[in-house]
Structures are given as structure tokens and as C-alpha cells.
Short mmCIF file of C-alpha atoms in Angstrom, two decimals:
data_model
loop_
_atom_site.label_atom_id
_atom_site.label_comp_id
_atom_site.label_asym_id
_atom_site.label_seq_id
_atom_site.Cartn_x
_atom_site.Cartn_y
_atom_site.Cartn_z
CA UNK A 1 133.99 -13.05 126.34
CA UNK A 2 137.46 -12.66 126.57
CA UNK A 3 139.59 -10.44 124.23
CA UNK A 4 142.12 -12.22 121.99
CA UNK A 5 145.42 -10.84 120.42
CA UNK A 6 147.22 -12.56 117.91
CA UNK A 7 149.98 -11.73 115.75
CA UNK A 8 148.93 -10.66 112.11
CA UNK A 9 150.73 -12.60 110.08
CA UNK A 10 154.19 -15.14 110.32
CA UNK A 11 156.08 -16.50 107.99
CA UNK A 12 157.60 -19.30 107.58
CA UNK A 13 159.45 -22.34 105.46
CA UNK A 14 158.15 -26.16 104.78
CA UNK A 15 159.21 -28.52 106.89
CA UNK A 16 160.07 -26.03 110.07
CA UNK A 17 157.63 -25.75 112.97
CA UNK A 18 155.20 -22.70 113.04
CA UNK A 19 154.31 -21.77 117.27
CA UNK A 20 151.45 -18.82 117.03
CA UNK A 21 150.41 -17.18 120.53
CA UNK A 22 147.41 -15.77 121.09
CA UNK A 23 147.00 -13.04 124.39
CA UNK A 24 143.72 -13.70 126.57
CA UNK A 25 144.01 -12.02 130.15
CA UNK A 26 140.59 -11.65 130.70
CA UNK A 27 139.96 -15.14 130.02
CA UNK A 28 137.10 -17.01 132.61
CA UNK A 29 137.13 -19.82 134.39
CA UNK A 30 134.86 -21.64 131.90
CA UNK A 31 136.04 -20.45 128.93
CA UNK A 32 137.90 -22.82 126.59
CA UNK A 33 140.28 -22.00 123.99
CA UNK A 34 139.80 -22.63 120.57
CA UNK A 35 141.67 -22.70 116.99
CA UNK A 36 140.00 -22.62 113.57
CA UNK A 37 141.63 -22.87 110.61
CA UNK A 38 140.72 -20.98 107.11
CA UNK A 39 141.93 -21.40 103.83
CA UNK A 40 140.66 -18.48 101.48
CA UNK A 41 137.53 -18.54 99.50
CA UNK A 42 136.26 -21.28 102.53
CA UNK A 43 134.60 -21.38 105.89
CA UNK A 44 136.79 -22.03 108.92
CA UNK A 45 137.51 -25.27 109.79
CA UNK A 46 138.05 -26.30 113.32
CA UNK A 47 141.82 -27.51 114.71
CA UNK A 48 142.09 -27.98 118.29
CA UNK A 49 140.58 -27.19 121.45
CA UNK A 50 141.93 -27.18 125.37
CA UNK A 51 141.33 -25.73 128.53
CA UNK A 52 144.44 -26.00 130.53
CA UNK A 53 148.25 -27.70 129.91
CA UNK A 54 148.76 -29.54 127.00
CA UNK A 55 146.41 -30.80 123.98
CA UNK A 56 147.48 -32.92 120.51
CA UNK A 57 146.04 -34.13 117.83
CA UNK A 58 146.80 -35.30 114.27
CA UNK A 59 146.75 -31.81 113.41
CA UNK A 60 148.28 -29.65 115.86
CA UNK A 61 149.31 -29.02 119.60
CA UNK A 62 147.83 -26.67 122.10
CA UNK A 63 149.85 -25.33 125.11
CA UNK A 64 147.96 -23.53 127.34
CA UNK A 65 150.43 -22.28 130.33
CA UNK A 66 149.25 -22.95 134.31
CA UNK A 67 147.50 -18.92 134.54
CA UNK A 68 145.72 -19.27 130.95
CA UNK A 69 146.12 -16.24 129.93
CA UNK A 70 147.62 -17.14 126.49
CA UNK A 71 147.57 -20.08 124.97
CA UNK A 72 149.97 -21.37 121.61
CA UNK A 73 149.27 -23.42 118.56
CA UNK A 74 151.86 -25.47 117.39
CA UNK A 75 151.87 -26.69 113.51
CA UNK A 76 154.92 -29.21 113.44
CA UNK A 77 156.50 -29.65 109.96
CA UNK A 78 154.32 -27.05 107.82
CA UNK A 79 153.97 -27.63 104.16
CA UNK A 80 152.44 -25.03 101.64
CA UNK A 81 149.40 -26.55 101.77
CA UNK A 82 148.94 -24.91 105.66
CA UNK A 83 149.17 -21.58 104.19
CA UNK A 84 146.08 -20.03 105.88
CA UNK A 85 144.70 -17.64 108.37
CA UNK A 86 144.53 -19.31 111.94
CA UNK A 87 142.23 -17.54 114.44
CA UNK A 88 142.03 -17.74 118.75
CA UNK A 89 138.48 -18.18 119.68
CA UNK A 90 137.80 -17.89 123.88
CA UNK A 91 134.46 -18.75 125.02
CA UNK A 92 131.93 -21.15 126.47
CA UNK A 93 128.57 -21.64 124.63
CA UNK A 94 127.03 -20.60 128.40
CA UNK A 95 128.03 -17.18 128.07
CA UNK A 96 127.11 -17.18 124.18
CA UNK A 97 123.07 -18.31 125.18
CA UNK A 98 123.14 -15.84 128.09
CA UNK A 99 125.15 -12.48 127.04
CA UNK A 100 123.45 -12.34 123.43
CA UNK A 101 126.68 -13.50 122.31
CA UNK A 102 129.57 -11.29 121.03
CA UNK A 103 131.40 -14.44 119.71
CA UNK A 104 133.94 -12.80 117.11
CA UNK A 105 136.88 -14.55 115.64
CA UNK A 106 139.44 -11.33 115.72
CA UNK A 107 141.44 -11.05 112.56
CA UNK A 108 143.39 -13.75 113.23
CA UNK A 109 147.20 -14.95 111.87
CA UNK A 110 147.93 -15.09 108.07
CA UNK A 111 150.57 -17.46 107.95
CA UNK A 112 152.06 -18.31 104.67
CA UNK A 113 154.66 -21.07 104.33
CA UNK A 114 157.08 -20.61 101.81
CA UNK A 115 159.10 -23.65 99.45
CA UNK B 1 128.06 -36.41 104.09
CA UNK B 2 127.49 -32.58 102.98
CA UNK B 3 127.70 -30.86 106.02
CA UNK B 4 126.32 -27.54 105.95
CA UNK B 5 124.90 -26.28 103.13
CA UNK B 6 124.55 -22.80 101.56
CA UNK B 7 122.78 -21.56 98.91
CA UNK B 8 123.22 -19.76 96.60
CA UNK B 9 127.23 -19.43 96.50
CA UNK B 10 127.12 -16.09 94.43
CA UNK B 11 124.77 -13.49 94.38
CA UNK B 12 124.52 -9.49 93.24
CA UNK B 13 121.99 -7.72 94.34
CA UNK B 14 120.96 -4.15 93.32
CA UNK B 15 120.53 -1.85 96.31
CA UNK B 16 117.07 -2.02 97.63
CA UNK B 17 116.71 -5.70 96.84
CA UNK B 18 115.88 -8.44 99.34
CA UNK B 19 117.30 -11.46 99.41
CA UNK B 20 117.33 -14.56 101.38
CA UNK B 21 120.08 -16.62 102.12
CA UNK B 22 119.95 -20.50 102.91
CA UNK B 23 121.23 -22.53 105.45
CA UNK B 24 120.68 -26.60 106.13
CA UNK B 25 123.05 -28.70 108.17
CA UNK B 26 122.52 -32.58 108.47
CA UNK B 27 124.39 -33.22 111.39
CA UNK B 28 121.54 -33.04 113.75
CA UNK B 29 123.02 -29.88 115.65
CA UNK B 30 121.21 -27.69 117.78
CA UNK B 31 122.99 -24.31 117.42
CA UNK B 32 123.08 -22.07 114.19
CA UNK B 33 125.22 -19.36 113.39
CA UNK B 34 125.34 -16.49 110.48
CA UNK B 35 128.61 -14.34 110.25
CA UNK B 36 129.76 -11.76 107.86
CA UNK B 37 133.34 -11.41 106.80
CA UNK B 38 134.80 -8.05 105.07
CA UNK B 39 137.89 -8.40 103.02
CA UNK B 40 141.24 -8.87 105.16
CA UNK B 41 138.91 -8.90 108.32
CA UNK B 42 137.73 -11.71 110.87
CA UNK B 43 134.63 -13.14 111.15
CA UNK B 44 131.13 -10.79 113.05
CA UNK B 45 128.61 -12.71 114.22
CA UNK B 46 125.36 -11.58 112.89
CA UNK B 47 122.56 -13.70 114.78
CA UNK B 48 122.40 -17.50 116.10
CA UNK B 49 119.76 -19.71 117.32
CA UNK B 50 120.69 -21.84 120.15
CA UNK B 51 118.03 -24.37 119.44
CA UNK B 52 114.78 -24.58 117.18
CA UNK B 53 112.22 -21.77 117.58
CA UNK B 54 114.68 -19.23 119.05
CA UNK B 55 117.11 -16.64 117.92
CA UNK B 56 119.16 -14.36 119.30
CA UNK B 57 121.04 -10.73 117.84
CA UNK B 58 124.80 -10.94 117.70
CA UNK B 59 127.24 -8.22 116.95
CA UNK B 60 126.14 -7.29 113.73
CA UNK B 61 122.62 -7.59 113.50
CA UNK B 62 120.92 -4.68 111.87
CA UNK B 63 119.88 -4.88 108.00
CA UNK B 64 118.97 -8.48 109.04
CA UNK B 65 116.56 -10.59 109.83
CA UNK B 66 116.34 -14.56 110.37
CA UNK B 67 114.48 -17.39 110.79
CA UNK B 68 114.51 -20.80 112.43
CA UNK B 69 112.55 -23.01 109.95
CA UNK B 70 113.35 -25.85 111.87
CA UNK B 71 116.38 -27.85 113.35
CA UNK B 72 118.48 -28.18 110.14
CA UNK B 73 117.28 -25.11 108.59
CA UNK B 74 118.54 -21.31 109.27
CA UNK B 75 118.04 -18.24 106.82
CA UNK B 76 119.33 -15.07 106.71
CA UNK B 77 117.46 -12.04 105.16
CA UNK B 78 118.13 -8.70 103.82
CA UNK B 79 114.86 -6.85 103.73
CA UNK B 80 116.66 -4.13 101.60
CA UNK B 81 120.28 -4.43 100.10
CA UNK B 82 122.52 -1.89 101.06
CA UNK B 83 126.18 -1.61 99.22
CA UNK B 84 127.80 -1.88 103.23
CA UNK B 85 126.22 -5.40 103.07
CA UNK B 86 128.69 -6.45 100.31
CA UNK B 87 129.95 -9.21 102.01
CA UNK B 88 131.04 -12.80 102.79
CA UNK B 89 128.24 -14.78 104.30
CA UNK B 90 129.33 -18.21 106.33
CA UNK B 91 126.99 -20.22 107.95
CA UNK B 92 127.43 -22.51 111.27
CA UNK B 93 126.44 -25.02 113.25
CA UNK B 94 127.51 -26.93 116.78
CA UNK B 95 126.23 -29.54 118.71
CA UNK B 96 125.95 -27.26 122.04
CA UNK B 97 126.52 -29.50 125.00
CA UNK B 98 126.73 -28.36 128.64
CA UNK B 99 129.62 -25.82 129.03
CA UNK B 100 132.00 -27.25 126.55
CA UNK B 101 132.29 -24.60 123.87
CA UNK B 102 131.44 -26.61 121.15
CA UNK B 103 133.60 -26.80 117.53
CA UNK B 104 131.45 -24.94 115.33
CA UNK B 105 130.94 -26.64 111.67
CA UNK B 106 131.10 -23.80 108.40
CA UNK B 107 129.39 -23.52 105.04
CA UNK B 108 131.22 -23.18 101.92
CA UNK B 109 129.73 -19.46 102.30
CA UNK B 110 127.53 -16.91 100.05
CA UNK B 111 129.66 -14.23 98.23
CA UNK B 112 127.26 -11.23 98.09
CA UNK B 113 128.27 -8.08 96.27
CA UNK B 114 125.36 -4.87 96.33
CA UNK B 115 125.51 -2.34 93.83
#
């Protein structure tokens, strides 16, 4: 599976837009990217997931440039209540039945929106 | 609709002690995960089950043991408490189709302390 790098943590101010890359040059040609979400004292909750250009939802947006080998999560318009630690997952469940899995989640971004 | 389920949410165990932890998701998933998260640290992967009947060692495995009961249930066991196995405990499950690297689905998690 591929390697991730994130930043540790960002700051930043309700109401601005909060852009986290995360670094995957080993990343395969199955492997999707994927971006959980946890709050503290709760299990990660799942955000987005792409594979190449551009993904949105209600939550987020994904930009995944034309090489893949980083991808970035964009919050638009934080509020304090997306204070949280966001984490780059790369991986296809193929490789996780095959290579006994070494599926870990990294130590992922501590953001922490300020009033 | 609950999700996944763990049981119990708080535990201390004495070292030596064994101790199972519960697992039930009703979202008729195939794949099961248990991780372990340290303080200010990501989430390891400790052992999955890609589908009923079968399990598989992650990146973490040792002290542990699991078990398969069926498709919604997955339980994690310590055999004999060690104070290194102070931990967070989250459970997971995905729906595991094809190559798509599924959005996995957490527990609430087990906070486990071993004195």
C-alpha cells in the first residue's frame, strides 16, 4: 500500500477555506484515495473518496492532480464544529485480501478552527 | 439504525486478565476490521475478516486473537492483558465490492486501560 504524508496539524479561522495535501508517490494504479474524518473520543467517519481529477460532495472536495501522486481535501467555509483530525487513506480492498493487509491510517492532520 | 456496535465502551483490566471485546454491525457488510489507537497516534490495524469464516493478521496482531461468529459479529480477545495493550479499540466494517476500496463504517470504540 502506498505511503501517505500529511501535514500534522493546520490552523485555521471559521468561515475561511481549509486545503490539506496529502503525499502518495508510490501510489498504484488501483488504489483509490480516501479521507476519514475523526472527532475525539469517536471512530472515524468517512468524507470523500476519488481516484483521479476532481470529486465533491456536501461535505468536501477532492483534487487529485493528472500523476496522482498527492491528492488535496478541500473543507470550504470551516466552522468550529470541523475541528478534527483528517487522515489520507491509499488502497484498494484487492491488495488488503491478498497482502495480509497493512491498511494504517498515518497520524493524520489535527486541524483546529478557531472563532 | 445503530450501525456498529461495541461493547463494552470502558473497561480496566488488571494485567493477566482476558477479556473479550464485541463487535456487531447491521448493515449486512462483509468485511470486519479491529484497530488500536495510542494517544496522539493514527489508527494500526490489528486483524480483519474479509468475509464470514475467515480472518486475516494485520499490523498489529500479537496479544490477540479473534473470531468470526458470523456475518454481523466480530470479537477481539486478549488472552492475557498486558499494560502495552492500554488502548483505544475501534471496530469496522465495509461492504467490500470488486476493487473499489470500500468506505469503512466505525464503532463508537472500547477505551481499555491495563494496570
Amino acid at each position: 500500500l502506498a505511503k501517505t504524508t500529511q501535514p500534522i496539524s493546520m490552523d485555521s479561522y471559521e468561515g475561511q477555506e481549509v486545503n490539506i495535501t496529502c503525499s502518495h508517490n508510490n501510489i498504484a494504479t488501483n488504489d483509490y484515495i480516501t479521507w476519514y474524518q475523526q472527532f475525539p473520543s469517536q471512530g472515524p467517519r468517512f468524507i470523500i473518496q476519488g481516484y483521479k481529477t476532481k470529486v465533491t460532495n456536501e461535505v468536501a472536495s477532492l483534487f487529485i492532480p493528472a500523476d496522482r501522486k498527492s491528492s488535496t481535501l478541500s473543507l470550504p467555509r470551516v466552522s468550529l464544529s470541523d475541528t478534527a483530525v483528517y487522515y489520507c487513506l491509499v488502497g484498494d480492498s484487492l491488495m488488503i485480501k491478498a497482502a495480509g493487509n497493512k491498511l494504517t491510517f498515518g497520524g493524520g492532520t489535527r486541524v483546529l478552527v478557531k472563532p | 439504525n445503530a450501525g456498529v456496535t461495541q461493547t463494552p465502551k470502558f473497561q480496566v483490566l488488571k494485567t493477566g486478565q482476558s477479556m473479550t471485546l464485541q463487535c456487531a454491525q447491521d448493515m449486512n457488510h462483509n468485511s470486519m476490521y479491529w484497530y488500536r489507537q495510542d494517544p496522539g497516534m493514527g489508527l494500526r490495524l490489528i486483524y480483519y475478516s474479509a468475509s464470514e469464516g475467515t480472518t486475516d493478521k494485520g499490523e498489529v496482531p500479537n496479544g490477540y486473537n479473534v473470531s468470526r461468529l458470523n456475518k454481523r459479529e466480530f470479537s477481539l480477545r486478549l488472552e492475557s492483558a498486558a499494560p502495552s495493550q492500554t488502548s483505544v479499540y475501534f471496530c469496522a466494517s465495509s461492504e467490500d465490492r470488486g476493487v473499489i476500496n470500500q468506505p469503512q463504517h466505525f464503532g463508537d470504540g472500547t477505551r481499555l486501560s491495563i494496570l
